PDB file of C-alpha atoms and ligand atoms in Angstrom:
ATOM      1  CA  HIS A   1     -25.299 146.828 104.594  1.00 46.00           C
ATOM      2  CA  HIS A   2     -21.689 147.852 106.491  1.00 47.00           C
ATOM      3  CA  SER A   3     -21.411 149.622 110.131  1.00 47.00           C
ATOM      4  CA  PRO A   4     -19.427 152.680 109.304  1.00 46.00           C
ATOM      5  CA  GLY A   5     -15.739 152.203 109.644  1.00 43.00           C
ATOM      6  CA  ASP A   6     -15.904 148.995 108.073  1.00 49.00           C
ATOM      7  CA  PRO A   7     -13.452 149.060 105.566  1.00 48.00           C
ATOM      8  CA  MET A   8     -15.720 147.788 103.168  1.00 49.00           C
ATOM      9  CA  SER A   9     -18.058 150.402 103.175  1.00 46.00           C
ATOM     10  CA  ALA A  10     -15.382 152.768 101.688  1.00 52.00           C
ATOM     11  CA  GLN A  11     -15.841 151.006  97.789  1.00 65.00           C
ATOM     12  CA  SER A  12     -17.590 148.888  96.066  1.00 80.00           C
ATOM     13  CA  HIS A  13     -16.515 145.597  95.269  1.00 91.00           C
ATOM     14  CA  PRO A  14     -17.726 143.648  92.570  1.00 93.00           C
ATOM     15  CA  LEU A  15     -16.709 140.498  93.981  1.00 96.00           C
ATOM     16  CA  VAL A  16     -16.319 139.313  97.565  1.00 96.00           C
ATOM     17  CA  ILE A  17     -16.214 135.727  99.096  1.00 97.00           C
ATOM     18  CA  ARG A  18     -15.514 134.648 102.506  1.00 97.00           C
ATOM     19  CA  ASP A  19     -14.886 131.084 103.828  1.00 97.00           C
ATOM     20  CA  LEU A  20     -16.597 129.763 101.203  1.00 98.00           C
ATOM     21  CA  VAL A  21     -17.078 126.232 101.260  1.00 97.00           C
ATOM     22  CA  LYS A  22     -18.504 123.322  99.785  1.00 97.00           C
ATOM     23  CA  SER A  23     -18.740 119.419  99.262  1.00 96.00           C
ATOM     24  CA  PHE A  24     -20.179 117.027  96.791  1.00 95.00           C
ATOM     25  CA  ARG A  25     -22.131 114.127  98.327  1.00 90.00           C
ATOM     26  CA  GLN A  26     -20.393 110.700  97.539  1.00 88.00           C
ATOM     27  CA  GLY A  27     -22.938 108.146  98.570  1.00 89.00           C
ATOM     28  CA  ALA A  28     -22.653 108.927 102.508  1.00 88.00           C
ATOM     29  CA  ALA A  29     -19.519 110.747 102.522  1.00 91.00           C
ATOM     30  CA  ALA A  30     -18.821 114.564 101.734  1.00 89.00           C
ATOM     31  CA  VAL A  31     -15.800 115.294 100.035  1.00 92.00           C
ATOM     32  CA  PRO A  32     -14.738 118.818 100.264  1.00 93.00           C
ATOM     33  CA  VAL A  33     -14.032 120.549  96.968  1.00 97.00           C
ATOM     34  CA  LEU A  34     -13.901 124.268  98.456  1.00 98.00           C
ATOM     35  CA  SER A  35     -12.470 124.449 102.391  1.00 96.00           C
ATOM     36  CA  GLY A  36     -12.652 128.015 103.133  1.00 97.00           C
ATOM     37  CA  VAL A  37     -11.683 130.545  99.952  1.00 98.00           C
ATOM     38  CA  THR A  38     -11.627 134.136 100.727  1.00 97.00           C
ATOM     39  CA  PHE A  39     -10.860 136.746  98.412  1.00 97.00           C
ATOM     40  CA  THR A  40     -11.485 140.143  96.780  1.00 97.00           C
ATOM     41  CA  ALA A  41     -12.062 141.498  93.324  1.00 97.00           C
ATOM     42  CA  CYS A  42     -11.699 145.117  92.449  1.00 94.00           C
ATOM     43  CA  ARG A  43     -13.527 146.884  90.103  1.00 93.00           C
ATOM     44  CA  GLY A  44     -11.570 146.624  86.440  1.00 92.00           C
ATOM     45  CA  GLU A  45      -9.431 143.998  88.012  1.00 95.00           C
ATOM     46  CA  PHE A  46      -8.224 140.990  86.058  1.00 95.00           C
ATOM     47  CA  ILE A  47      -7.346 138.472  88.183  1.00 97.00           C
ATOM     48  CA  ALA A  48      -6.238 134.770  86.790  1.00 98.00           C
ATOM     49  CA  LEU A  49      -6.780 131.811  88.660  1.00 98.00           C
ATOM     50  CA  MET A  50      -4.611 128.720  88.318  1.00 98.00           C
ATOM     51  CA  GLY A  51      -4.682 125.818  90.312  1.00 97.00           C
ATOM     52  CA  PRO A  52      -3.862 121.611  89.282  1.00 95.00           C
ATOM     53  CA  SER A  53      -6.771 119.649  87.742  1.00 94.00           C
ATOM     54  CA  GLY A  54      -9.448 118.698  90.690  1.00 95.00           C
ATOM     55  CA  SER A  55      -8.114 121.530  92.740  1.00 96.00           C
ATOM     56  CA  GLY A  56     -12.078 122.750  92.881  1.00 97.00           C
ATOM     57  CA  LYS A  57     -11.481 126.207  90.397  1.00 97.00           C
ATOM     58  CA  SER A  58     -14.369 125.428  87.544  1.00 95.00           C
ATOM     59  CA  THR A  59     -16.792 124.458  91.074  1.00 96.00           C
ATOM     60  CA  LEU A  60     -15.551 127.845  92.479  1.00 97.00           C
ATOM     61  CA  LEU A  61     -16.596 130.088  89.326  1.00 96.00           C
ATOM     62  CA  HIS A  62     -20.027 127.880  89.344  1.00 94.00           C
ATOM     63  CA  CYS A  63     -20.656 128.882  93.112  1.00 94.00           C
ATOM     64  CA  ILE A  64     -19.671 132.250  92.139  1.00 94.00           C
ATOM     65  CA  ALA A  65     -22.224 132.112  89.076  1.00 91.00           C
ATOM     66  CA  GLY A  66     -25.006 131.096  91.481  1.00 88.00           C
ATOM     67  CA  LEU A  67     -25.094 127.841  88.713  1.00 87.00           C
ATOM     68  CA  THR A  68     -24.378 125.434  92.096  1.00 90.00           C
ATOM     69  CA  GLY A  69     -24.917 125.976  95.769  1.00 91.00           C
ATOM     70  CA  HIS A  70     -22.243 126.107  98.354  1.00 94.00           C
ATOM     71  CA  ASP A  71     -22.249 124.674 102.016  1.00 94.00           C
ATOM     72  CA  SER A  72     -21.516 127.679 104.117  1.00 95.00           C
ATOM     73  CA  GLY A  73     -19.771 131.124 103.559  1.00 97.00           C
ATOM     74  CA  GLN A  74     -20.839 134.275 101.716  1.00 96.00           C
ATOM     75  CA  ILE A  75     -20.621 135.647  98.445  1.00 96.00           C
ATOM     76  CA  HIS A  76     -21.169 139.443  97.521  1.00 94.00           C
ATOM     77  CA  LEU A  77     -21.665 140.317  94.432  1.00 93.00           C
ATOM     78  CA  ASN A  78     -21.999 144.170  93.752  1.00 90.00           C
ATOM     79  CA  ASP A  79     -22.058 144.298  97.797  1.00 88.00           C
ATOM     80  CA  GLU A  80     -25.212 142.227  97.759  1.00 90.00           C
ATOM     81  CA  LEU A  81     -25.000 139.160 100.084  1.00 92.00           C
ATOM     82  CA  VAL A  82     -26.191 136.724  96.999  1.00 90.00           C
ATOM     83  CA  SER A  83     -25.971 133.227  99.086  1.00 89.00           C
ATOM     84  CA  GLY A  84     -29.001 132.112  99.986  1.00 83.00           C
ATOM     85  CA  LEU A  85     -31.317 134.493  97.692  1.00 85.00           C
ATOM     86  CA  PRO A  86     -34.230 132.495  96.407  1.00 85.00           C
ATOM     87  CA  ASP A  87     -33.344 131.363  92.770  1.00 83.00           C
ATOM     88  CA  ARG A  88     -35.579 134.008  90.811  1.00 85.00           C
ATOM     89  CA  ARG A  89     -34.025 136.774  92.378  1.00 86.00           C
ATOM     90  CA  LEU A  90     -30.147 134.614  91.807  1.00 84.00           C
ATOM     91  CA  THR A  91     -30.920 134.347  88.539  1.00 84.00           C
ATOM     92  CA  GLU A  92     -32.102 138.338  87.665  1.00 84.00           C
ATOM     93  CA  ILE A  93     -28.740 138.987  89.293  1.00 84.00           C
ATOM     94  CA  ARG A  94     -26.798 136.150  87.345  1.00 82.00           C
ATOM     95  CA  ARG A  95     -28.052 137.689  83.967  1.00 80.00           C
ATOM     96  CA  LYS A  96     -27.894 141.484  84.805  1.00 82.00           C
ATOM     97  CA  GLN A  97     -24.099 141.324  86.311  1.00 88.00           C
ATOM     98  CA  LEU A  98     -22.230 138.164  85.296  1.00 91.00           C
ATOM     99  CA  GLY A  99     -21.073 137.151  81.995  1.00 91.00           C
ATOM    100  CA  PHE A 100     -19.813 133.245  81.814  1.00 90.00           C
ATOM    101  CA  ILE A 101     -17.448 132.244  79.372  1.00 90.00           C
ATOM    102  CA  PHE A 102     -17.031 128.766  79.200  1.00 82.00           C
ATOM    103  CA  GLN A 103     -14.246 126.458  78.096  1.00 77.00           C
ATOM    104  CA  SER A 104     -17.016 124.207  75.939  1.00 78.00           C
ATOM    105  CA  PHE A 105     -18.826 127.492  74.121  1.00 80.00           C
ATOM    106  CA  ASN A 106     -22.646 126.155  74.747  1.00 86.00           C
ATOM    107  CA  LEU A 107     -24.144 128.332  71.714  1.00 93.00           C
ATOM    108  CA  LEU A 108     -27.068 126.947  70.083  1.00 95.00           C
ATOM    109  CA  PRO A 109     -26.489 125.321  67.698  1.00 95.00           C
ATOM    110  CA  ASN A 110     -30.078 125.918  65.861  1.00 96.00           C
ATOM    111  CA  LEU A 111     -29.518 129.683  65.794  1.00 96.00           C
ATOM    112  CA  ASN A 112     -27.690 131.910  64.202  1.00 97.00           C
ATOM    113  CA  VAL A 113     -24.566 134.417  65.560  1.00 97.00           C
ATOM    114  CA  ARG A 114     -26.465 137.138  66.360  1.00 97.00           C
ATOM    115  CA  ASP A 115     -29.346 135.562  68.197  1.00 97.00           C
ATOM    116  CA  ASN A 116     -26.908 133.532  70.140  1.00 97.00           C
ATOM    117  CA  ILE A 117     -25.325 136.601  71.189  1.00 96.00           C
ATOM    118  CA  CYS A 118     -28.678 138.202  71.989  1.00 96.00           C
ATOM    119  CA  LEU A 119     -30.414 135.720  74.026  1.00 93.00           C
ATOM    120  CA  PRO A 120     -29.409 136.626  77.455  1.00 88.00           C
ATOM    121  CA  VAL A 121     -30.178 140.061  77.275  1.00 90.00           C
ATOM    122  CA  LEU A 122     -33.397 139.303  75.527  1.00 91.00           C
ATOM    123  CA  ALA A 123     -33.805 136.360  78.560  1.00 86.00           C
ATOM    124  CA  ALA A 124     -33.531 139.246  80.850  1.00 83.00           C
ATOM    125  CA  GLY A 125     -36.324 140.938  79.370  1.00 87.00           C
ATOM    126  CA  ALA A 126     -33.714 143.674  77.899  1.00 90.00           C
ATOM    127  CA  LYS A 127     -33.509 145.525  74.866  1.00 94.00           C
ATOM    128  CA  VAL A 128     -30.248 144.595  72.942  1.00 95.00           C
ATOM    129  CA  ASP A 129     -27.805 147.606  72.472  1.00 95.00           C
ATOM    130  CA  ALA A 130     -27.273 147.284  68.743  1.00 96.00           C
ATOM    131  CA  ALA A 131     -25.198 149.945  68.411  1.00 95.00           C
ATOM    132  CA  PHE A 132     -23.145 148.260  71.037  1.00 92.00           C
ATOM    133  CA  LEU A 133     -23.481 144.948  69.282  1.00 94.00           C
ATOM    134  CA  GLN A 134     -21.934 145.844  66.199  1.00 94.00           C
ATOM    135  CA  SER A 135     -18.711 147.555  68.124  1.00 89.00           C
ATOM    136  CA  ILE A 136     -18.295 144.066  70.044  1.00 88.00           C
ATOM    137  CA  ALA A 137     -18.970 142.004  66.835  1.00 91.00           C
ATOM    138  CA  GLU A 138     -16.503 144.304  65.177  1.00 89.00           C
ATOM    139  CA  ARG A 139     -13.439 144.616  68.013  1.00 83.00           C
ATOM    140  CA  LEU A 140     -13.642 140.617  67.724  1.00 84.00           C
ATOM    141  CA  GLY A 141     -13.693 139.840  64.428  1.00 87.00           C
ATOM    142  CA  ILE A 142     -16.799 138.368  63.828  1.00 93.00           C
ATOM    143  CA  ALA A 143     -19.017 141.486  62.409  1.00 95.00           C
ATOM    144  CA  ASP A 144     -19.478 139.270  58.962  1.00 97.00           C
ATOM    145  CA  LYS A 145     -20.266 136.277  61.111  1.00 97.00           C
ATOM    146  CA  LEU A 146     -23.730 137.300  62.576  1.00 97.00           C
ATOM    147  CA  SER A 147     -26.518 135.939  60.157  1.00 97.00           C
ATOM    148  CA  ARG A 148     -24.303 132.507  60.127  1.00 97.00           C
ATOM    149  CA  ARG A 149     -24.892 129.462  62.413  1.00 97.00           C
ATOM    150  CA  PRO A 150     -22.313 128.483  64.750  1.00 95.00           C
ATOM    151  CA  GLY A 151     -21.585 125.677  62.886  1.00 95.00           C
ATOM    152  CA  ASP A 152     -19.793 127.316  59.865  1.00 95.00           C
ATOM    153  CA  LEU A 153     -17.305 128.773  62.279  1.00 94.00           C
ATOM    154  CA  SER A 154     -14.370 127.461  63.424  1.00 89.00           C
ATOM    155  CA  GLY A 155     -13.671 126.857  67.317  1.00 84.00           C
ATOM    156  CA  GLY A 156     -11.774 130.633  67.639  1.00 84.00           C
ATOM    157  CA  GLU A 157     -14.742 132.292  66.111  1.00 89.00           C
ATOM    158  CA  GLN A 158     -16.999 130.002  68.148  1.00 91.00           C
ATOM    159  CA  GLN A 159     -15.214 130.923  71.249  1.00 87.00           C
ATOM    160  CA  ARG A 160     -15.501 135.018  70.246  1.00 89.00           C
ATOM    161  CA  VAL A 161     -19.206 134.722  69.547  1.00 93.00           C
ATOM    162  CA  ALA A 162     -19.237 133.026  73.277  1.00 92.00           C
ATOM    163  CA  ILE A 163     -17.001 136.082  74.692  1.00 90.00           C
ATOM    164  CA  ALA A 164     -19.460 138.288  72.648  1.00 92.00           C
ATOM    165  CA  ARG A 165     -22.599 137.355  74.421  1.00 93.00           C
ATOM    166  CA  ALA A 166     -20.700 137.453  77.777  1.00 91.00           C
ATOM    167  CA  LEU A 167     -20.223 140.889  77.276  1.00 89.00           C
ATOM    168  CA  LEU A 168     -23.430 142.410  75.838  1.00 91.00           C
ATOM    169  CA  PRO A 169     -25.059 142.813  78.528  1.00 89.00           C
ATOM    170  CA  ARG A 170     -21.875 145.196  80.011  1.00 89.00           C
ATOM    171  CA  PRO A 171     -22.009 142.808  83.245  1.00 91.00           C
ATOM    172  CA  ALA A 172     -19.707 144.297  85.947  1.00 91.00           C
ATOM    173  CA  LEU A 173     -17.847 140.750  86.658  1.00 95.00           C
ATOM    174  CA  ILE A 174     -16.673 137.901  83.929  1.00 94.00           C
ATOM    175  CA  LEU A 175     -16.251 134.313  84.993  1.00 95.00           C
ATOM    176  CA  ALA A 176     -14.037 132.703  82.507  1.00 94.00           C
ATOM    177  CA  ASP A 177     -13.416 128.772  82.890  1.00 94.00           C
ATOM    178  CA  GLU A 178      -9.970 128.090  80.836  1.00 91.00           C
ATOM    179  CA  PRO A 179     -11.655 130.033  78.093  1.00 87.00           C
ATOM    180  CA  THR A 180      -8.296 129.271  75.675  1.00 84.00           C
ATOM    181  CA  GLY A 181      -8.477 125.719  76.458  1.00 80.00           C
ATOM    182  CA  SER A 182      -9.518 125.067  72.990  1.00 74.00           C
ATOM    183  CA  LEU A 183      -7.737 127.734  71.135  1.00 78.00           C
ATOM    184  CA  ASP A 184      -4.618 127.540  69.303  1.00 81.00           C
ATOM    185  CA  SER A 185      -1.834 130.057  71.441  1.00 86.00           C
ATOM    186  CA  HIS A 186      -2.320 133.088  68.932  1.00 85.00           C
ATOM    187  CA  SER A 187      -6.028 132.794  69.245  1.00 81.00           C
ATOM    188  CA  GLY A 188      -5.577 132.424  72.714  1.00 85.00           C
ATOM    189  CA  GLN A 189      -3.360 135.726  73.483  1.00 89.00           C
ATOM    190  CA  GLU A 190      -5.726 137.419  70.831  1.00 84.00           C
ATOM    191  CA  LEU A 191      -8.542 136.760  73.439  1.00 85.00           C
ATOM    192  CA  CYS A 192      -6.568 137.635  76.688  1.00 89.00           C
ATOM    193  CA  ARG A 193      -6.091 140.919  74.750  1.00 88.00           C
ATOM    194  CA  GLN A 194      -9.899 141.706  73.834  1.00 83.00           C
ATOM    195  CA  LEU A 195     -10.412 141.087  77.877  1.00 86.00           C
ATOM    196  CA  GLN A 196      -7.825 142.874  79.071  1.00 88.00           C
ATOM    197  CA  ARG A 197      -9.138 145.996  77.157  1.00 84.00           C
ATOM    198  CA  CYS A 198     -12.900 144.940  78.873  1.00 78.00           C
ATOM    199  CA  CYS A 199     -11.037 146.025  81.805  1.00 79.00           C
ATOM    200  CA  ALA A 200      -9.708 149.075  80.842  1.00 84.00           C
ATOM    201  CA  ASP A 201     -11.931 150.546  79.013  1.00 82.00           C
ATOM    202  CA  GLU A 202     -15.483 149.286  80.903  1.00 82.00           C
ATOM    203  CA  GLN A 203     -14.030 148.886  84.330  1.00 87.00           C
ATOM    204  CA  GLN A 204     -15.170 145.472  83.903  1.00 91.00           C
ATOM    205  CA  THR A 205     -13.908 143.116  86.712  1.00 94.00           C
ATOM    206  CA  ILE A 206     -12.544 139.342  85.035  1.00 95.00           C
ATOM    207  CA  LEU A 207     -11.628 135.959  87.161  1.00 97.00           C
ATOM    208  CA  LEU A 208     -10.069 133.733  84.396  1.00 96.00           C
ATOM    209  CA  VAL A 209      -8.949 130.178  85.001  1.00 96.00           C
ATOM    210  CA  THR A 210      -6.101 128.731  83.427  1.00 95.00           C
ATOM    211  CA  HIS A 211      -3.119 126.296  83.342  1.00 90.00           C
ATOM    212  CA  GLU A 212      -1.641 128.517  81.091  1.00 93.00           C
ATOM    213  CA  ALA A 213       1.512 130.949  82.227  1.00 95.00           C
ATOM    214  CA  ALA A 214       1.376 132.615  78.939  1.00 94.00           C
ATOM    215  CA  VAL A 215      -2.620 133.770  79.857  1.00 95.00           C
ATOM    216  CA  ALA A 216      -2.295 134.366  82.990  1.00 96.00           C
ATOM    217  CA  LEU A 217       0.732 137.003  82.209  1.00 96.00           C
ATOM    218  CA  TRP A 218      -2.768 139.333  81.292  1.00 95.00           C
ATOM    219  CA  ALA A 219      -4.186 139.110  84.581  1.00 96.00           C
ATOM    220  CA  GLN A 220      -3.114 141.934  87.106  1.00 96.00           C
ATOM    221  CA  ARG A 221      -2.873 139.351  89.934  1.00 98.00           C
ATOM    222  CA  VAL A 222      -2.488 135.519  90.287  1.00 98.00           C
ATOM    223  CA  LEU A 223      -4.704 133.698  92.533  1.00 98.00           C
ATOM    224  CA  VAL A 224      -2.986 129.683  93.122  1.00 98.00           C
ATOM    225  CA  LEU A 225      -5.955 127.451  94.766  1.00 98.00           C
ATOM    226  CA  LEU A 226      -4.867 123.859  95.866  1.00 97.00           C
ATOM    227  CA  ASP A 227      -6.789 121.095  97.009  1.00 96.00           C
ATOM    228  CA  GLY A 228     -10.013 124.067  97.270  1.00 97.00           C
ATOM    229  CA  ALA A 229      -7.941 126.466  99.319  1.00 96.00           C
ATOM    230  CA  ILE A 230      -6.022 129.514  97.808  1.00 97.00           C
ATOM    231  CA  VAL A 231      -2.434 128.837  98.786  1.00 97.00           C
ATOM    232  CA  GLY A 232      -1.002 131.893  97.558  1.00 97.00           C
ATOM    233  CA  GLU A 233      -1.243 134.794  94.807  1.00 97.00           C
ATOM    234  CA  PHE A 234       0.995 137.548  93.234  1.00 98.00           C
ATOM    235  CA  PRO A 235       1.108 140.311  91.300  1.00 98.00           C
ATOM    236  CA  VAL A 236       2.166 139.760  87.723  1.00 97.00           C
ATOM    237  CA  THR A 237       4.269 142.785  87.808  1.00 96.00           C
ATOM    238  CA  PRO A 238       5.675 144.494  84.500  1.00 93.00           C
ATOM    239  CA  GLY A 239       8.615 142.910  83.183  1.00 94.00           C
ATOM    240  CA  LEU A 240       7.430 139.048  84.540  1.00 97.00           C
ATOM    241  CA  SER A 241       7.961 136.928  82.113  1.00 97.00           C
ATOM    242  CA  ALA A 242       5.526 133.620  81.520  1.00 96.00           C
ATOM    243  CA  LEU A 243       8.479 131.554  82.901  1.00 97.00           C
ATOM    244  CA  ASP A 244       8.358 133.847  85.700  1.00 97.00           C
ATOM    245  CA  LEU A 245       4.886 133.536  86.602  1.00 98.00           C
ATOM    246  CA  ALA A 246       4.703 129.660  85.722  1.00 98.00           C
ATOM    247  CA  ALA A 247       8.064 129.524  88.606  1.00 98.00           C
ATOM    248  CA  ARG A 248       6.027 131.303  91.103  1.00 97.00           C
ATOM    249  CA  TYR A 249       2.626 129.047  90.593  1.00 98.00           C
ATOM    250  CA  ASN A 250       4.986 126.131  90.835  1.00 97.00           C
ATOM    251  CA  GLU A 251       6.775 127.725  94.209  1.00 97.00           C
ATOM    252  CA  LEU A 252       3.509 128.289  96.116  1.00 97.00           C
ATOM    253  CA  ILE A 253       1.968 124.824  94.463  1.00 96.00           C
ATOM    254  CA  CYS A 254       5.425 122.708  95.962  1.00 95.00           C
ATOM    255  CA  THR A 255       5.611 124.752  99.148  1.00 94.00           C
ATOM    256  CA  ALA A 256       2.051 124.151 100.350  1.00 92.00           C
ATOM    257  CA  ALA A 257       2.022 121.095  98.902  1.00 82.00           C
ATOM    258  CA  LYS A 258       4.891 119.961 101.471  1.00 73.00           C
TER     259      LYS A 258
HETATM  260  P1  LIG B 301     -10.865 121.912  88.277  1.00 96.12           P
HETATM  261  O1  LIG B 301     -11.835 122.840  87.476  1.00 96.12           O
HETATM  262  O2  LIG B 301      -9.883 122.561  88.888  1.00 96.12           O
HETATM  263  O3  LIG B 301     -10.312 121.050  87.417  1.00 96.12           O
HETATM  264  P2  LIG B 301     -13.449 120.739  89.628  1.00 96.12           P
HETATM  265  O4  LIG B 301     -13.797 122.393  90.406  1.00 96.12           O
HETATM  266  O5  LIG B 301     -13.905 120.677  88.733  1.00 96.12           O
HETATM  267  O6  LIG B 301     -11.990 121.119  89.500  1.00 96.12           O
HETATM  268  O7  LIG B 301     -13.563 119.585  90.902  1.00 96.12           O
HETATM  269  C1  LIG B 301     -12.982 119.684  91.881  1.00 96.12           C
HETATM  270  C2  LIG B 301     -13.311 118.254  92.163  1.00 96.12           C
HETATM  271  O8  LIG B 301     -14.821 118.289  93.118  1.00 96.12           O
HETATM  272  C3  LIG B 301     -12.782 117.476  91.443  1.00 96.12           C
HETATM  273  O9  LIG B 301     -12.274 116.174  92.778  1.00 96.12           O
HETATM  274  C4  LIG B 301     -13.912 116.545  91.062  1.00 96.12           C
HETATM  275  O10 LIG B 301     -14.311 115.516  91.092  1.00 96.12           O
HETATM  276  C5  LIG B 301     -15.394 116.670  91.992  1.00 96.12           C
HETATM  277  N1  LIG B 301     -16.450 117.160  91.645  1.00 96.12           N
HETATM  278  C6  LIG B 301     -16.692 118.675  90.757  1.00 96.12           C
HETATM  279  N2  LIG B 301     -17.932 118.138  90.119  1.00 96.12           N
HETATM  280  C7  LIG B 301     -18.776 117.115  91.002  1.00 96.12           C
HETATM  281  C8  LIG B 301     -19.967 116.994  91.112  1.00 96.12           C
HETATM  282  N3  LIG B 301     -21.109 117.599  90.019  1.00 96.12           N
HETATM  283  N4  LIG B 301     -19.827 115.994  92.199  1.00 96.12           N
HETATM  284  C9  LIG B 301     -19.103 115.180  92.625  1.00 96.12           C
HETATM  285  N5  LIG B 301     -17.908 115.852  92.388  1.00 96.12           N
HETATM  286  C10 LIG B 301     -17.680 116.382  91.651  1.00 96.12           C
HETATM  287 MG1  LIG B 302     -12.142 122.682  85.342  1.00 96.12          MG
END
């Protein structure tokens, strides 16, 4: 609970991260990967997380999703402190409140598309909203693929199945780790359009990792991670071009690396 007067109590936030620290063991040594990450995501906000390879982007997403632990600091999901919660409770929260879109689609090859999409909802013991599933599938252009196996689909189609799977539970927070990484630029832009609609229509919050300025351009704000620390951020203002965005990103990286 927050005390009166605490700015946190005024509004609920899907995601608040404070001083997140994480290192990996390498033999006897601890290699730092996240060294005090702090930021807040608002409801309906689309945030792009950019940073060089190895800067800790995937690790940050995995920490938020509870797929890996952290050494210190706090992660709050919808104003609930999830750091240090028992695994069972974490799994429950994750299933209800988080959608995760991986770069590799992680679809089960022996299940058809419909069953792949429904799996997390069923695993959470909830009922599938068939009308909502149909509307998502139509929006993503996979309504005619629901009975097929993932192996019959193109890469772009498989990625859209993975997105449908993340959207069906109506999670407050969607984490996407380079979701356009294996798509051509047209499919990538289409995916971004879909995600942006989720923010606008469903007031969902998206934290999306990308290397591509043209992808980050769909976000409202860019966070820049370098060596496990956020070295800067900037809003994506109307009229900003992909070239402008790349220049601001490079400026932050180069300034921080000096
Ligand atoms: P990014 O997604 O930004 O490319 P990662 O979060 O994957 O970065 O990795 C950040 C750093 O943490 C890298 O140096 C990587 O080698 C290291 N790392 C990631 N996962 C592990 C792990 N399971 N064990 C040891 N080191 C890891
Ligand atoms: Mg990564």
